[in-house]
């Protein structure tokens, strides 16, 4: 009836595990209690959970990402603490626990922090940047969100019922197979990743179609903002790479549940197949994480240098080159698996080649700053920190791409430092910059500047302290994933790394404070015009927050930096003679139902509750069929309703205080003159 | 654009923002510098920065050389980031403002310069990957010593086929003599590594990998598994001892004095999961044990293992 689920699944084997479970359970209950007390369930259901509006979906993705960032960080600081003290000692975490923590840290940060973060940002902004009203497939969009949430929920449930995997975030067999990891941990990993992976694959398809088919008139591909270009390449990578991890996850699960021999020791199994398939996904995946950040940096540097992007065409070609080449380098993740010198050289050289377009991008951002007028907004500070710090990570990446160098550095803390050097200053700082840049667009008020700076400095200093020692430890021969060690020379560096983690803890605390303070002061921080930073691209044309339909009249695009061009021409804030009816997709519980069923399906599969697995699969199929056959999917916003919303928008613009143009140079169009009508 | 209203009360004075930023940049640079200085102290004794054999030495040198080549691009990037941020800050009215500046020449350079650097390094990749292929026998006057290494949970078994002895967690070899390792695993994927001597390579069940190393001088080095393999992983290290030829011969004799033989029963016992296993000597070894271990997973591979 309950498969292999028994009372032993509760984490009573250790105080720390029990503590983690209690915090998870009580945290969830506390949030639910607050929502109940605020009587907000109806509001949340109507306005958020059943919404198919890309802006709402995007905000929910980013919210999930920030929550999982905190959860993944707790894993990180627990590991740093353990390693700082575990010289010739067991520390406070036994191997069975430490090993779950390093596995869940990587899994959460990649699949449930970074992926939802970038997907959320792309969701909120890209349709606006291309002058569209929504994505091509709004219901699929909602389903993608809830599938991702279902995967995250499975990882969180593993804290309370059962254990998580100890096989690392890449789950190499045969360690992750049934013989060496017979428990539920690896199954939790597989189902969380497979379910979230479906969400990402569908998001990829959704945005490929949206960007190809939903652009406003005149928005040729070579007039799209760089962020949209990077989103497009990211979507291509998602659609083409995720099938590889879906296949390898299914094959591993077949090995584990049905005793098959794809990757087992013996009986014809071969772990090398897993490594290849996994990294055929895995390398494009890291470009999925970084390309949107590159697009964000292009938005930030142009806006806050008040300058046109240098080398737009080069940047587009560089982005496309990176996306295509990302499928050609996967073997560099296992140079030490015994391939011949010819094979290793070929992949090493292919990896070098990717460094060229990346170098082009760094130069182009610098040359955008050249002869600009730079305002040091918090996002701009993230950009500058990124350029300096990411380049260090790029250097270490090229070093690792030299097979003979990798032979001594593979699996060491040098490798750990390298990829965190790419992910934190590269991807995460980009996402933070995006939050500071686009928060007013999403919510209608800016984020507090002072707390943003405090958070920034803690993150930057924390990053250097936490990861530079790891480069040194790599040279000292320290491998990754060590639960304790007996080389005294390593400890001082691990202590410094722990201090870095504490700085990052404050960076996170200040981020939360920043949001709280901004909400409290939202009236003073209000963005009345929709264009708080004197932006250049179309998302700044909409109100903040935008109307559900984004644009009452689809903009006619005549050049790159379309909004900037409109402001220069004086055509940005024209009102049409008449408004038209707008057809909008209706809210639907479809996405949430499928996501919920997927969560139960995954949980049941982990615990071998086969009748429930079958029931959920059937229910999902039926739900999809019902939704796909339904015709009642739209409602009409009448021209009158649209006009009323637009009237309020122009009235708000008129209420705006005079813009702060102290550092905005002459020639950059400011906000519209109050009361002016074209 | 409406400039007729007086500017609102400044939140920061125009010079102040720049000064506040530079003070903080200085503080951050100090922290980074401290981190770098601290590193210098550790690197003197770091086995990878201070290798004890030609393989490790060549690998370290290629690390440093590639790093140097990349500095040609990286240092200008750092300088430009600092200089442009400072000079083109909005409060600096003297800097030129060219909002639509483009330059095909500069654009071309942004492609060509990284491309040249990458070509230079790519040439090194080809040459040195072939030169430092772990399977490639080393160029040395002495005849290579062959040792077969078996990764187990959570220890290492070393079989000396020519001498007919075996050890656990201790591998000895003459300095100046090439060490040819044939490596497999009797468990999950492991990775055999002696940081002070260079290259690591995976150990995989049913398969044989090869590694050629050499220690220039006698010494004691740490060896370990670097691929996480379970709860005993952190303790899965061994001692690698390079000896003079006389000392090595004496060591072989010492091992032959052991009263334990590594027959099938002893092997089955040894293969059970255990950690913090003390150094153990076996005076004799089951014939073709290494091939048999591989054959338990893949009989076709075992035939190749004999070569």
PDB file of C-alpha atoms in Angstrom, chain A residues 489-589:
ATOM      1  CA  UNK A 489      48.435  23.036   6.233  1.00  0.00           C
ATOM      2  CA  UNK A 490      44.951  23.122   4.711  1.00  0.00           C
ATOM      3  CA  UNK A 491      43.100  24.388   7.730  1.00  0.00           C
ATOM      4  CA  UNK A 492      43.968  28.114   7.717  1.00  0.00           C
ATOM      5  CA  UNK A 493      42.619  28.387   4.182  1.00  0.00           C
ATOM      6  CA  UNK A 494      39.437  26.595   5.128  1.00  0.00           C
ATOM      7  CA  UNK A 495      38.986  28.954   8.040  1.00  0.00           C
ATOM      8  CA  UNK A 496      39.324  31.961   5.717  1.00  0.00           C
ATOM      9  CA  UNK A 497      36.815  30.306   3.399  1.00  0.00           C
ATOM     10  CA  UNK A 498      34.433  29.955   6.317  1.00  0.00           C
ATOM     11  CA  UNK A 499      34.784  33.670   7.081  1.00  0.00           C
ATOM     12  CA  UNK A 500      33.906  34.329   3.449  1.00  0.00           C
ATOM     13  CA  UNK A 501      30.773  32.262   3.900  1.00  0.00           C
ATOM     14  CA  UNK A 502      29.847  34.439   6.864  1.00  0.00           C
ATOM     15  CA  UNK A 503      30.212  37.560   4.726  1.00  0.00           C
ATOM     16  CA  UNK A 504      27.938  35.970   2.143  1.00  0.00           C
ATOM     17  CA  UNK A 505      25.469  35.174   4.904  1.00  0.00           C
ATOM     18  CA  UNK A 506      25.308  38.893   5.614  1.00  0.00           C
ATOM     19  CA  UNK A 507      24.995  39.565   1.916  1.00  0.00           C
ATOM     20  CA  UNK A 508      21.888  37.403   1.925  1.00  0.00           C
ATOM     21  CA  UNK A 509      20.517  38.955   5.098  1.00  0.00           C
ATOM     22  CA  UNK A 510      20.967  42.431   3.640  1.00  0.00           C
ATOM     23  CA  UNK A 511      19.219  41.301   0.458  1.00  0.00           C
ATOM     24  CA  UNK A 512      16.199  40.275   2.501  1.00  0.00           C
ATOM     25  CA  UNK A 513      16.398  43.537   4.454  1.00  0.00           C
ATOM     26  CA  UNK A 514      16.622  45.439   1.173  1.00  0.00           C
ATOM     27  CA  UNK A 515      13.374  43.923  -0.010  1.00  0.00           C
ATOM     28  CA  UNK A 516      11.659  44.483   3.329  1.00  0.00           C
ATOM     29  CA  UNK A 517      12.777  48.112   3.569  1.00  0.00           C
ATOM     30  CA  UNK A 518      11.729  48.758  -0.009  1.00  0.00           C
ATOM     31  CA  UNK A 519       8.266  47.363   0.618  1.00  0.00           C
ATOM     32  CA  UNK A 520       7.956  49.511   3.715  1.00  0.00           C
ATOM     33  CA  UNK A 521       9.039  52.634   1.815  1.00  0.00           C
ATOM     34  CA  UNK A 522       7.301  51.767  -1.411  1.00  0.00           C
ATOM     35  CA  UNK A 523       5.460  55.044  -1.608  1.00  0.00           C
ATOM     36  CA  UNK A 524       8.664  57.070  -1.556  1.00  0.00           C
ATOM     37  CA  UNK A 525      10.328  54.660  -4.009  1.00  0.00           C
ATOM     38  CA  UNK A 526       7.432  54.650  -6.457  1.00  0.00           C
ATOM     39  CA  UNK A 527       8.215  54.433 -10.155  1.00  0.00           C
ATOM     40  CA  UNK A 528       5.548  56.653 -11.685  1.00  0.00           C
ATOM     41  CA  UNK A 529       6.671  56.701 -15.283  1.00  0.00           C
ATOM     42  CA  UNK A 530       7.709  53.149 -16.048  1.00  0.00           C
ATOM     43  CA  UNK A 531      11.176  54.402 -17.035  1.00  0.00           C
ATOM     44  CA  UNK A 532      13.072  54.994 -13.792  1.00  0.00           C
ATOM     45  CA  UNK A 533      16.584  54.623 -15.222  1.00  0.00           C
ATOM     46  CA  UNK A 534      16.227  56.294 -18.637  1.00  0.00           C
ATOM     47  CA  UNK A 535      16.298  52.966 -20.395  1.00  0.00           C
ATOM     48  CA  UNK A 536      16.702  52.146 -24.054  1.00  0.00           C
ATOM     49  CA  UNK A 537      14.595  49.040 -24.689  1.00  0.00           C
ATOM     50  CA  UNK A 538      10.864  48.441 -24.938  1.00  0.00           C
ATOM     51  CA  UNK A 539      10.224  47.038 -21.485  1.00  0.00           C
ATOM     52  CA  UNK A 540      10.658  50.584 -20.174  1.00  0.00           C
ATOM     53  CA  UNK A 541       7.789  51.789 -22.345  1.00  0.00           C
ATOM     54  CA  UNK A 542       5.198  49.906 -20.320  1.00  0.00           C
ATOM     55  CA  UNK A 543       3.888  51.145 -16.994  1.00  0.00           C
ATOM     56  CA  UNK A 544       5.382  49.872 -13.758  1.00  0.00           C
ATOM     57  CA  UNK A 545       3.931  47.351 -13.169  1.00  0.00           C
ATOM     58  CA  UNK A 546       2.683  46.804 -16.697  1.00  0.00           C
ATOM     59  CA  UNK A 547      -0.948  46.355 -17.552  1.00  0.00           C
ATOM     60  CA  UNK A 548      -1.920  42.708 -18.061  1.00  0.00           C
ATOM     61  CA  UNK A 549      -1.683  43.204 -21.811  1.00  0.00           C
ATOM     62  CA  UNK A 550       1.666  45.057 -21.626  1.00  0.00           C
ATOM     63  CA  UNK A 551       1.033  47.324 -24.646  1.00  0.00           C
ATOM     64  CA  UNK A 552      -2.385  48.782 -25.408  1.00  0.00           C
ATOM     65  CA  UNK A 553      -1.114  49.393 -28.911  1.00  0.00           C
ATOM     66  CA  UNK A 554       1.698  47.179 -30.182  1.00  0.00           C
ATOM     67  CA  UNK A 555       4.726  49.396 -30.780  1.00  0.00           C
ATOM     68  CA  UNK A 556       6.078  49.908 -34.273  1.00  0.00           C
ATOM     69  CA  UNK A 557       9.785  49.336 -34.137  1.00  0.00           C
ATOM     70  CA  UNK A 558      12.137  51.172 -36.414  1.00  0.00           C
ATOM     71  CA  UNK A 559      15.575  50.521 -35.031  1.00  0.00           C
ATOM     72  CA  UNK A 560      17.736  48.937 -32.404  1.00  0.00           C
ATOM     73  CA  UNK A 561      17.178  50.379 -28.909  1.00  0.00           C
ATOM     74  CA  UNK A 562      13.611  50.978 -29.989  1.00  0.00           C
ATOM     75  CA  UNK A 563      12.444  52.846 -26.889  1.00  0.00           C
ATOM     76  CA  UNK A 564      15.449  55.155 -26.902  1.00  0.00           C
ATOM     77  CA  UNK A 565      14.774  55.965 -30.551  1.00  0.00           C
ATOM     78  CA  UNK A 566      11.111  56.676 -29.773  1.00  0.00           C
ATOM     79  CA  UNK A 567      12.063  59.051 -26.978  1.00  0.00           C
ATOM     80  CA  UNK A 568      14.416  60.908 -29.282  1.00  0.00           C
ATOM     81  CA  UNK A 569      11.692  61.185 -31.933  1.00  0.00           C
ATOM     82  CA  UNK A 570       9.106  62.202 -29.350  1.00  0.00           C
ATOM     83  CA  UNK A 571       6.852  59.281 -30.290  1.00  0.00           C
ATOM     84  CA  UNK A 572       7.231  57.195 -27.146  1.00  0.00           C
ATOM     85  CA  UNK A 573       4.106  58.352 -25.346  1.00  0.00           C
ATOM     86  CA  UNK A 574       1.653  58.881 -28.146  1.00  0.00           C
ATOM     87  CA  UNK A 575      -1.931  57.954 -27.448  1.00  0.00           C
ATOM     88  CA  UNK A 576      -4.029  56.380 -30.184  1.00  0.00           C
ATOM     89  CA  UNK A 577      -7.300  57.927 -31.291  1.00  0.00           C
ATOM     90  CA  UNK A 578      -9.161  54.800 -30.342  1.00  0.00           C
ATOM     91  CA  UNK A 579      -8.360  51.774 -28.214  1.00  0.00           C
ATOM     92  CA  UNK A 580      -9.213  48.264 -29.371  1.00  0.00           C
ATOM     93  CA  UNK A 581     -10.548  45.249 -27.486  1.00  0.00           C
ATOM     94  CA  UNK A 582      -7.748  42.943 -26.347  1.00  0.00           C
ATOM     95  CA  UNK A 583      -8.176  39.181 -26.013  1.00  0.00           C
ATOM     96  CA  UNK A 584      -6.313  37.747 -23.041  1.00  0.00           C
ATOM     97  CA  UNK A 585      -5.883  34.128 -21.869  1.00  0.00           C
ATOM     98  CA  UNK A 586      -8.008  33.164 -18.905  1.00  0.00           C
ATOM     99  CA  UNK A 587      -6.532  32.049 -15.613  1.00  0.00           C
ATOM    100  CA  UNK A 588      -6.360  28.307 -15.183  1.00  0.00           C
ATOM    101  CA  UNK A 589      -5.589  25.828 -12.456  1.00  0.00           C
TER     102      UNK A 589
END
